[in-house]
mmCIF file of N, CA and C in Angstrom:
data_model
loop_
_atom_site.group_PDB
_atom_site.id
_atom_site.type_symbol
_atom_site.label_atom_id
_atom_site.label_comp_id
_atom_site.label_asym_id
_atom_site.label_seq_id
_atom_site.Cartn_x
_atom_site.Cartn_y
_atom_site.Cartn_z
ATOM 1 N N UNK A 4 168.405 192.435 112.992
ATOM 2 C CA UNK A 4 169.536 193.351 112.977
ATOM 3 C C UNK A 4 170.766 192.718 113.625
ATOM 4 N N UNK A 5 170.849 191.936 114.461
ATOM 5 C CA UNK A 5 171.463 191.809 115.671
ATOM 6 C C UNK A 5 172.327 190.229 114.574
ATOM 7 N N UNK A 6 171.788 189.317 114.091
ATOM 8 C CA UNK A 6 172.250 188.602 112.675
ATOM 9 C C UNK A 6 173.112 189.065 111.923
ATOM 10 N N UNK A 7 172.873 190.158 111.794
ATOM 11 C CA UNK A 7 173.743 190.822 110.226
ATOM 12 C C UNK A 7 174.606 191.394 111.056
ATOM 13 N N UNK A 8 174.503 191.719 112.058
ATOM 14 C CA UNK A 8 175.842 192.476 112.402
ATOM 15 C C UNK A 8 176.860 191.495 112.845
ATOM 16 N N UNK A 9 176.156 190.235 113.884
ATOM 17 C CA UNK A 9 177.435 189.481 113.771
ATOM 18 C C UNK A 9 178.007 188.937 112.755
ATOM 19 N N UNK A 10 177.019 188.393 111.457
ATOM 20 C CA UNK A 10 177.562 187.664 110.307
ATOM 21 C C UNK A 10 178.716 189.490 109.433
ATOM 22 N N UNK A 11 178.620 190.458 109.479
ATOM 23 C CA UNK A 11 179.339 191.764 109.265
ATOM 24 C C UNK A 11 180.505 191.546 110.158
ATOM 25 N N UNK A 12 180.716 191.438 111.502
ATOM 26 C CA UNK A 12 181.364 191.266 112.213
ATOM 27 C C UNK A 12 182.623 190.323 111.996
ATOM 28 N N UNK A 13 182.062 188.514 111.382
ATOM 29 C CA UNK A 13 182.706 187.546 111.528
ATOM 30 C C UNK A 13 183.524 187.832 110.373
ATOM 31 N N UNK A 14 182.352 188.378 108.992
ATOM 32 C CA UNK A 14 183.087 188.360 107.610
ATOM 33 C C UNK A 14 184.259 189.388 107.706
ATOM 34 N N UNK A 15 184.300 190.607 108.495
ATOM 35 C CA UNK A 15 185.307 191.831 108.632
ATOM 36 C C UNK A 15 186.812 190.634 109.057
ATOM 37 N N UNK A 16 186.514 190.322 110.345
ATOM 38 C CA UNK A 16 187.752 189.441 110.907
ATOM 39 C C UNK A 16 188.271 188.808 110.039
ATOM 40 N N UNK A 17 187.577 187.459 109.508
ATOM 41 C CA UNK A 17 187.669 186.874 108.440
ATOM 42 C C UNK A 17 188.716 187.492 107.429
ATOM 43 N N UNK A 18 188.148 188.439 106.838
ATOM 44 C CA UNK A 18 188.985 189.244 105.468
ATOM 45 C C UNK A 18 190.172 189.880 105.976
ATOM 46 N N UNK A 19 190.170 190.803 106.955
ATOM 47 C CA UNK A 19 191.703 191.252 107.646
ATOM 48 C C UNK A 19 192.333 190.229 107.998
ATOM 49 N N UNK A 20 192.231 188.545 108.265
ATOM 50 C CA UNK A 20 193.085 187.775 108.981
ATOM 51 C C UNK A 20 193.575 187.381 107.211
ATOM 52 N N UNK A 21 192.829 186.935 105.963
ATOM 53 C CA UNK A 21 193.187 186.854 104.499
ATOM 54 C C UNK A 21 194.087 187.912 104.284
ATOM 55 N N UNK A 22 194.319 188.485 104.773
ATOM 56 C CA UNK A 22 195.127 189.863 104.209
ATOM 57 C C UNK A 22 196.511 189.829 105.184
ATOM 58 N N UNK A 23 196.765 189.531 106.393
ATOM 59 C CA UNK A 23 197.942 189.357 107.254
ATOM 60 C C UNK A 23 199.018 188.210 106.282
ATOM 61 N N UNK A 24 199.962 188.927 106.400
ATOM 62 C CA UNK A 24 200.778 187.924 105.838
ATOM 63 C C UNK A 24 201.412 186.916 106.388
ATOM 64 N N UNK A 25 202.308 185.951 105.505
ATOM 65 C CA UNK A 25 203.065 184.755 106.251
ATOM 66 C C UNK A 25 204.649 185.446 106.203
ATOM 67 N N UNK A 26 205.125 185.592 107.987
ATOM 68 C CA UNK A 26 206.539 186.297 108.315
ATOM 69 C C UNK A 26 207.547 184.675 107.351
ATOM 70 N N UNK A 27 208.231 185.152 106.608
ATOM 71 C CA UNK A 27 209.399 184.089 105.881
ATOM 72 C C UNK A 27 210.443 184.640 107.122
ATOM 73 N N UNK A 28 210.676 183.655 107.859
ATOM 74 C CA UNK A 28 211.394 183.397 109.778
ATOM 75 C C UNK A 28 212.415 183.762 108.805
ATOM 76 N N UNK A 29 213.505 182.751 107.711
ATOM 77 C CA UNK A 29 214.596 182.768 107.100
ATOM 78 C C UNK A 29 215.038 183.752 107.192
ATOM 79 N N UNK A 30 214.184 184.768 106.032
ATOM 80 C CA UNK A 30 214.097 186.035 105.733
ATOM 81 C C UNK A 30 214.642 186.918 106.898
ATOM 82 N N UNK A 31 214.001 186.798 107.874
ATOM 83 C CA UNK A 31 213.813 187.876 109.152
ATOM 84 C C UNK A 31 215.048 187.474 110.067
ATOM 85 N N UNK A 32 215.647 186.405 109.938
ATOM 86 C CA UNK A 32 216.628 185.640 110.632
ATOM 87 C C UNK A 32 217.786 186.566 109.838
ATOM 88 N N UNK A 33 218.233 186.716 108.819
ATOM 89 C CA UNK A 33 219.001 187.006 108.266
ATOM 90 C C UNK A 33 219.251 188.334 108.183
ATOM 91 N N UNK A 34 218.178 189.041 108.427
ATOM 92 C CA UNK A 34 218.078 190.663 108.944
ATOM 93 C C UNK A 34 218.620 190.738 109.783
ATOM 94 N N UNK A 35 218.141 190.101 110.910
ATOM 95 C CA UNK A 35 218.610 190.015 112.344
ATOM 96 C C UNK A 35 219.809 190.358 111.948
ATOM 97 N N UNK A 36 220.347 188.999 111.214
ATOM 98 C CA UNK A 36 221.783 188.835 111.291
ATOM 99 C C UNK A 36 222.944 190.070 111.037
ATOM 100 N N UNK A 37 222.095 190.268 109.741
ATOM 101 C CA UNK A 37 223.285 191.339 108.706
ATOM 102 C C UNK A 37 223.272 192.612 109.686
ATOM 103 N N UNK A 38 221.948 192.910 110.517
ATOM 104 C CA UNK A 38 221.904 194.766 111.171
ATOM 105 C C UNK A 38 222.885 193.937 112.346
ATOM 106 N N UNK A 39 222.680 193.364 112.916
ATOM 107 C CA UNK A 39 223.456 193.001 114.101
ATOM 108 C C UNK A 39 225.033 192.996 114.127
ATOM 109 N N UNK A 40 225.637 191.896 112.856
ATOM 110 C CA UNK A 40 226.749 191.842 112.809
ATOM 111 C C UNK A 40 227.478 193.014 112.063
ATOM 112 N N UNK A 41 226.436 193.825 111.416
ATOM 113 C CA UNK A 41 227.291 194.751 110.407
ATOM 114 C C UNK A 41 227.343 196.090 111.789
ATOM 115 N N UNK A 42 226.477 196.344 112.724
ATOM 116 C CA UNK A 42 226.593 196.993 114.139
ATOM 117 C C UNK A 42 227.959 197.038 114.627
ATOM 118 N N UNK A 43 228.376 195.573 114.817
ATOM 119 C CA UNK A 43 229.578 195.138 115.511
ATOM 120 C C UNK A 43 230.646 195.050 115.291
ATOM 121 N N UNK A 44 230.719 195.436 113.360
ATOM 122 C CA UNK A 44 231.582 195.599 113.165
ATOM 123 C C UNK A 44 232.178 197.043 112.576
ATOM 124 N N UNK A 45 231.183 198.036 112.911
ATOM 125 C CA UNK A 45 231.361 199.623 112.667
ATOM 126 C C UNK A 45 231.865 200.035 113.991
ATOM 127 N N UNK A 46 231.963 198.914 114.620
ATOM 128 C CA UNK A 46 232.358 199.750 115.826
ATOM 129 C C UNK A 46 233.796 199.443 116.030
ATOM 130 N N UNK A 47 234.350 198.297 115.524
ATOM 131 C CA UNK A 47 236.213 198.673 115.015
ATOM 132 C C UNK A 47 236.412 199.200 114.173
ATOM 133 N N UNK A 48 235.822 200.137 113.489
ATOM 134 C CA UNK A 48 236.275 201.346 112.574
ATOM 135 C C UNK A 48 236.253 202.663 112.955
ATOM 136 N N UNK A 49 236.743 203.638 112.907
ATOM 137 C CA UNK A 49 236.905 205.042 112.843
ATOM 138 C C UNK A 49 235.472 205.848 112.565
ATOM 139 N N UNK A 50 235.126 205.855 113.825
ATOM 140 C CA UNK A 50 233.399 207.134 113.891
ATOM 141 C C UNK A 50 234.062 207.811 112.605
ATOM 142 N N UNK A 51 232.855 208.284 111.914
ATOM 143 C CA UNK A 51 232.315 209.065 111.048
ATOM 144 C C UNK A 51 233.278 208.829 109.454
ATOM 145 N N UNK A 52 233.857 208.070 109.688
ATOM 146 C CA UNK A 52 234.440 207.466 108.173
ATOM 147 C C UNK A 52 233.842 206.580 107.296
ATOM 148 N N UNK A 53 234.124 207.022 106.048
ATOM 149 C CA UNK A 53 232.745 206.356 105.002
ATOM 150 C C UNK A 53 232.735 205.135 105.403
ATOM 151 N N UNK A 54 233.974 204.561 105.527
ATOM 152 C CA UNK A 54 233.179 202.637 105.810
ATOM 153 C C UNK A 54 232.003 202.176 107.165
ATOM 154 N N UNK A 55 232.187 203.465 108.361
ATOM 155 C CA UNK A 55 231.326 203.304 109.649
ATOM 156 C C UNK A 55 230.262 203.283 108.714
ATOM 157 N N UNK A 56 230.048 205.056 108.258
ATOM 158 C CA UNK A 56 228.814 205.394 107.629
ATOM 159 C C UNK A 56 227.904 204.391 106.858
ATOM 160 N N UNK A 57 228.819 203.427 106.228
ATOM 161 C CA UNK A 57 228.081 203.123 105.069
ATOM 162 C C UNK A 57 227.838 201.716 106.004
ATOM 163 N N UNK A 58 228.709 201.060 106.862
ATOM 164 C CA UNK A 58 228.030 199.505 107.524
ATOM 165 C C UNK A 58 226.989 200.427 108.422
ATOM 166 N N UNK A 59 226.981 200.976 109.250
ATOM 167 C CA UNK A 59 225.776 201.985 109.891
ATOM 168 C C UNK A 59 224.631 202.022 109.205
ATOM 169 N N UNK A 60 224.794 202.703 108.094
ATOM 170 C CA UNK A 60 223.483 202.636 106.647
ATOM 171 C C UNK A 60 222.438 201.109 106.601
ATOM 172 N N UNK A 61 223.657 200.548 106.329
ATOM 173 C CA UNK A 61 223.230 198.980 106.151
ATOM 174 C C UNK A 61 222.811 198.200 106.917
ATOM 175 N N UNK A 62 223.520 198.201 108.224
ATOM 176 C CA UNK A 62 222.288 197.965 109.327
ATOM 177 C C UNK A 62 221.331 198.261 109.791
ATOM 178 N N UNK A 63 221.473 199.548 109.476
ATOM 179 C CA UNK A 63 220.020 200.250 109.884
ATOM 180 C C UNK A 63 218.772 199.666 108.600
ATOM 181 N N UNK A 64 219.295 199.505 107.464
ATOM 182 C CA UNK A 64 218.444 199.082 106.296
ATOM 183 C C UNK A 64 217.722 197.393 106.656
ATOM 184 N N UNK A 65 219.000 196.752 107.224
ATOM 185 C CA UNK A 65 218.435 195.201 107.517
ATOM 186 C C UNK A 65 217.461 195.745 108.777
ATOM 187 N N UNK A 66 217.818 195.957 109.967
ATOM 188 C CA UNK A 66 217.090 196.326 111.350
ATOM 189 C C UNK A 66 215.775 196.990 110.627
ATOM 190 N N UNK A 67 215.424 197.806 109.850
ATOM 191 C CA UNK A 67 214.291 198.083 109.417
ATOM 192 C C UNK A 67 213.605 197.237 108.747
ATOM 193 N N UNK A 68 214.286 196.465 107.959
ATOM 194 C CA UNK A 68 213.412 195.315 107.410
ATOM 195 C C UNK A 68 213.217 194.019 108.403
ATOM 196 N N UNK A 69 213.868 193.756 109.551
ATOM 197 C CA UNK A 69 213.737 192.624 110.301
ATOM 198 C C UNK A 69 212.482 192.672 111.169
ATOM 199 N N UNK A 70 212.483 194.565 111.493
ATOM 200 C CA UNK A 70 211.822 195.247 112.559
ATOM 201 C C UNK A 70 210.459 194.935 112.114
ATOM 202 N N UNK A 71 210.415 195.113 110.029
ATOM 203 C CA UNK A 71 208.872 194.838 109.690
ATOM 204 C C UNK A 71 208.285 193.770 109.689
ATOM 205 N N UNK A 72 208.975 192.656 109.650
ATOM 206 C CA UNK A 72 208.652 191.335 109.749
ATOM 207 C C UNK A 72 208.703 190.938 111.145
ATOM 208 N N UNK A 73 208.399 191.552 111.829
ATOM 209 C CA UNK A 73 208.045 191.359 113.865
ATOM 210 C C UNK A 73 209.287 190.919 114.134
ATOM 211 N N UNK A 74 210.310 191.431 113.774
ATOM 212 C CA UNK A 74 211.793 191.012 114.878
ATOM 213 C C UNK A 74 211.601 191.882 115.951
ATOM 214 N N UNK A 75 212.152 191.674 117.386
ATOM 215 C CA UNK A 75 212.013 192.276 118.202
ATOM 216 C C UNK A 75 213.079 193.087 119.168
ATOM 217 N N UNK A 76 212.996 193.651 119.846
ATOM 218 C CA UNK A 76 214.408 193.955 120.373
ATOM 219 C C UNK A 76 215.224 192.972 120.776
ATOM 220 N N UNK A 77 214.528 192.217 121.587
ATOM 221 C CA UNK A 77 215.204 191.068 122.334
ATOM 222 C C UNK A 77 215.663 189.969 120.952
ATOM 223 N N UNK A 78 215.470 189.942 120.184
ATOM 224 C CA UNK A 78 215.864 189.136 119.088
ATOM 225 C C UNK A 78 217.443 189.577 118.275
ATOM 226 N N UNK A 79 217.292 190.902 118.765
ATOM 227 C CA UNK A 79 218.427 191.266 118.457
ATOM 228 C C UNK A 79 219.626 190.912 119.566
ATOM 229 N N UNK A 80 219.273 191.672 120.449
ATOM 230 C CA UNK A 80 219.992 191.826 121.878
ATOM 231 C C UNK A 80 220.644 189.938 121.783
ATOM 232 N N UNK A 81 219.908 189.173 121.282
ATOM 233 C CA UNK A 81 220.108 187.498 121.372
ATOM 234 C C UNK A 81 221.285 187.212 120.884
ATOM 235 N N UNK A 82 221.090 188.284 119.465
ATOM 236 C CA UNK A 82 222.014 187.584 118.309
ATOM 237 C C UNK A 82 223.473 188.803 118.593
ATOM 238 N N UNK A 83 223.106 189.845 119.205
ATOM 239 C CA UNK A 83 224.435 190.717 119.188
ATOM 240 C C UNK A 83 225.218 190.135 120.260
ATOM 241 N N UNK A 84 224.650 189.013 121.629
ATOM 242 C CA UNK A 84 225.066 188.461 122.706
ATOM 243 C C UNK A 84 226.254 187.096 121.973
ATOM 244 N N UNK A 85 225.240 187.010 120.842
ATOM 245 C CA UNK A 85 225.908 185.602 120.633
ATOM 246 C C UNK A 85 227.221 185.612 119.719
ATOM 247 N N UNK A 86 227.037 187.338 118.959
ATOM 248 C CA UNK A 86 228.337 187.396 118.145
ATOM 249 C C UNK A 86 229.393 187.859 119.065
ATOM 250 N N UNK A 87 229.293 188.640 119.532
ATOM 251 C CA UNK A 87 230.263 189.070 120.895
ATOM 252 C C UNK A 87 230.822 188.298 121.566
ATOM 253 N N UNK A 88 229.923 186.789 121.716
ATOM 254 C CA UNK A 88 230.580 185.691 122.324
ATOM 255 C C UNK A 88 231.598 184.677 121.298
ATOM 256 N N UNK A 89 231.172 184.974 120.392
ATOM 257 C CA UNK A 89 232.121 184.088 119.615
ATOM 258 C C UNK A 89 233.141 184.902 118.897
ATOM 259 N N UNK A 90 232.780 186.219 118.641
ATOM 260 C CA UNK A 90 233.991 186.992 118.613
ATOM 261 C C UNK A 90 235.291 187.009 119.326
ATOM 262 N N UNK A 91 234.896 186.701 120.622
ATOM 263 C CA UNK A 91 235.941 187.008 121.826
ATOM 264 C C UNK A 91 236.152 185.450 122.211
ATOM 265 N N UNK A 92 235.556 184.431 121.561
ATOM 266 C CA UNK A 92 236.231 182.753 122.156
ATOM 267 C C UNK A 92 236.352 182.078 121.003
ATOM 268 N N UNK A 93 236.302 182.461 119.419
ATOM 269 C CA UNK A 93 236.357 181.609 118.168
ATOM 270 C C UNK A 93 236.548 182.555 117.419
ATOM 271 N N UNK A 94 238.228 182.925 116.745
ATOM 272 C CA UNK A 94 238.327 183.565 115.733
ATOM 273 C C UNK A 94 238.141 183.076 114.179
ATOM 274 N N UNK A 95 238.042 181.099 114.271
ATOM 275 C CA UNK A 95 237.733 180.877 113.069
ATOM 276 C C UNK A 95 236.451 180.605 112.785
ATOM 277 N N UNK A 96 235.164 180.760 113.664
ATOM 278 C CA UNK A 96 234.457 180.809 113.517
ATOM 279 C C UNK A 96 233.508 182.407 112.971
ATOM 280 N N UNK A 97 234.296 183.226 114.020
ATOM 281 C CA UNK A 97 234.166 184.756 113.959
ATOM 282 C C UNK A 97 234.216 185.335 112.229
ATOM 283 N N UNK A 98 235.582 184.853 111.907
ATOM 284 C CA UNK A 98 235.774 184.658 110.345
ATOM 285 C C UNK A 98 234.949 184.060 109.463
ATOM 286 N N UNK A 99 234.666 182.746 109.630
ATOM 287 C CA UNK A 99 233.444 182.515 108.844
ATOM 288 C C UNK A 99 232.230 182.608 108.598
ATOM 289 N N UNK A 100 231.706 183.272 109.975
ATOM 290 C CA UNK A 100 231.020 184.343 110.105
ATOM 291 C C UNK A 100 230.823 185.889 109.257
ATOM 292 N N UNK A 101 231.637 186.308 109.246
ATOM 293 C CA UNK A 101 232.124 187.519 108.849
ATOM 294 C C UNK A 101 232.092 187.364 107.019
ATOM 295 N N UNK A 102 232.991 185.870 106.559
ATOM 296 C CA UNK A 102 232.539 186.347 105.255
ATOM 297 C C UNK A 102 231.368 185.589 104.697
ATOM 298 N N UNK A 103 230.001 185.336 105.795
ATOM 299 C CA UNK A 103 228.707 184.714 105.068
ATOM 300 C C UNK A 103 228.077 186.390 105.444
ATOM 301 N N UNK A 104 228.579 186.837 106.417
ATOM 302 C CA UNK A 104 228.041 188.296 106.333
ATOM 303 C C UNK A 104 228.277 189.133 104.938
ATOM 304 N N UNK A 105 229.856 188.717 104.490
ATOM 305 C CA UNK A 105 229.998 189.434 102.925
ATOM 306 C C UNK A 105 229.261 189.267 101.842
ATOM 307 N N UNK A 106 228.757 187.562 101.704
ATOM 308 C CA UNK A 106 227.960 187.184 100.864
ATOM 309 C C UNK A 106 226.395 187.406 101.065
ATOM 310 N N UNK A 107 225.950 187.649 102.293
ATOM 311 C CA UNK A 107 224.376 187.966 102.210
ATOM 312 C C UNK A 107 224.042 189.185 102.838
ATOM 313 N N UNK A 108 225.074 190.130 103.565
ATOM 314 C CA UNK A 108 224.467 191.039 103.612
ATOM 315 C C UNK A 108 224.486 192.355 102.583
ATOM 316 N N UNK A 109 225.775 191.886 101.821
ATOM 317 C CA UNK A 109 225.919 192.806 100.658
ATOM 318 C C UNK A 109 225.355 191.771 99.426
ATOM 319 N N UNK A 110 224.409 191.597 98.856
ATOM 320 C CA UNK A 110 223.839 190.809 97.837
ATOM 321 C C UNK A 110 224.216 191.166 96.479
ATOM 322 N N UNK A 111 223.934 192.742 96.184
ATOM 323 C CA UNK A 111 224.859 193.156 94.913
ATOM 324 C C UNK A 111 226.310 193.392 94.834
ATOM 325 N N UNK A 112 226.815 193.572 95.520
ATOM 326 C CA UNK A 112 228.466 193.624 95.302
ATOM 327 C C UNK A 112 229.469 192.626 95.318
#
């Protein structure tokens, strides 16, 4: 008895670890990115006006998808530290920033 349950045991682990997926970092990097920077930038707009609403929407859409692929708080907190910093010491960087945010965080438009 005591056989079959570990060989039951090993094969269970086994099959749930076949089934965990591989996190694409890229992928999850770029979540980060788009909920973070599209955050930072609803907040020089006018509370409750469609453009807050709708970058609000959209971050919350990346942050949910970053969140599923194990991003963490502190992963954020990293990347909102680091736009804030270059916001406020590199406006041409801030800018080119801003429009790789146009091109990947809005993908259809």
């Amino acid at each position: 008895m005591k056989p079959t349950l570990c060989v039951f045991v090993v094969l269970t682990v086994f099959s749930l670890n076949g089934w965990a997926q591989e996190v694409d970092y890229d992928k999850r990097n770029l979540h980060i990115f788009c909920a973070s920077h599209l955050k930072l930038l609803s907040g020089t707009i006018d509370d409750g006006g469609d453009e807050y609403k709708a970058l609000m929407f959209m971050s919350g859409v990346h942050r949910d998808e970053a969140t599923g692929m194990g991003a963490t708080e502190k992963h954020f907190s990293d990347v909102n530290t680091y736009l804030k910093k270059v916001r406020n010491t590199s406006k041409p960087k801030w800018s080119s920033l801003t429009s790789r945010s146009r091109e990947l965080c809005f993908p259809q438009s």
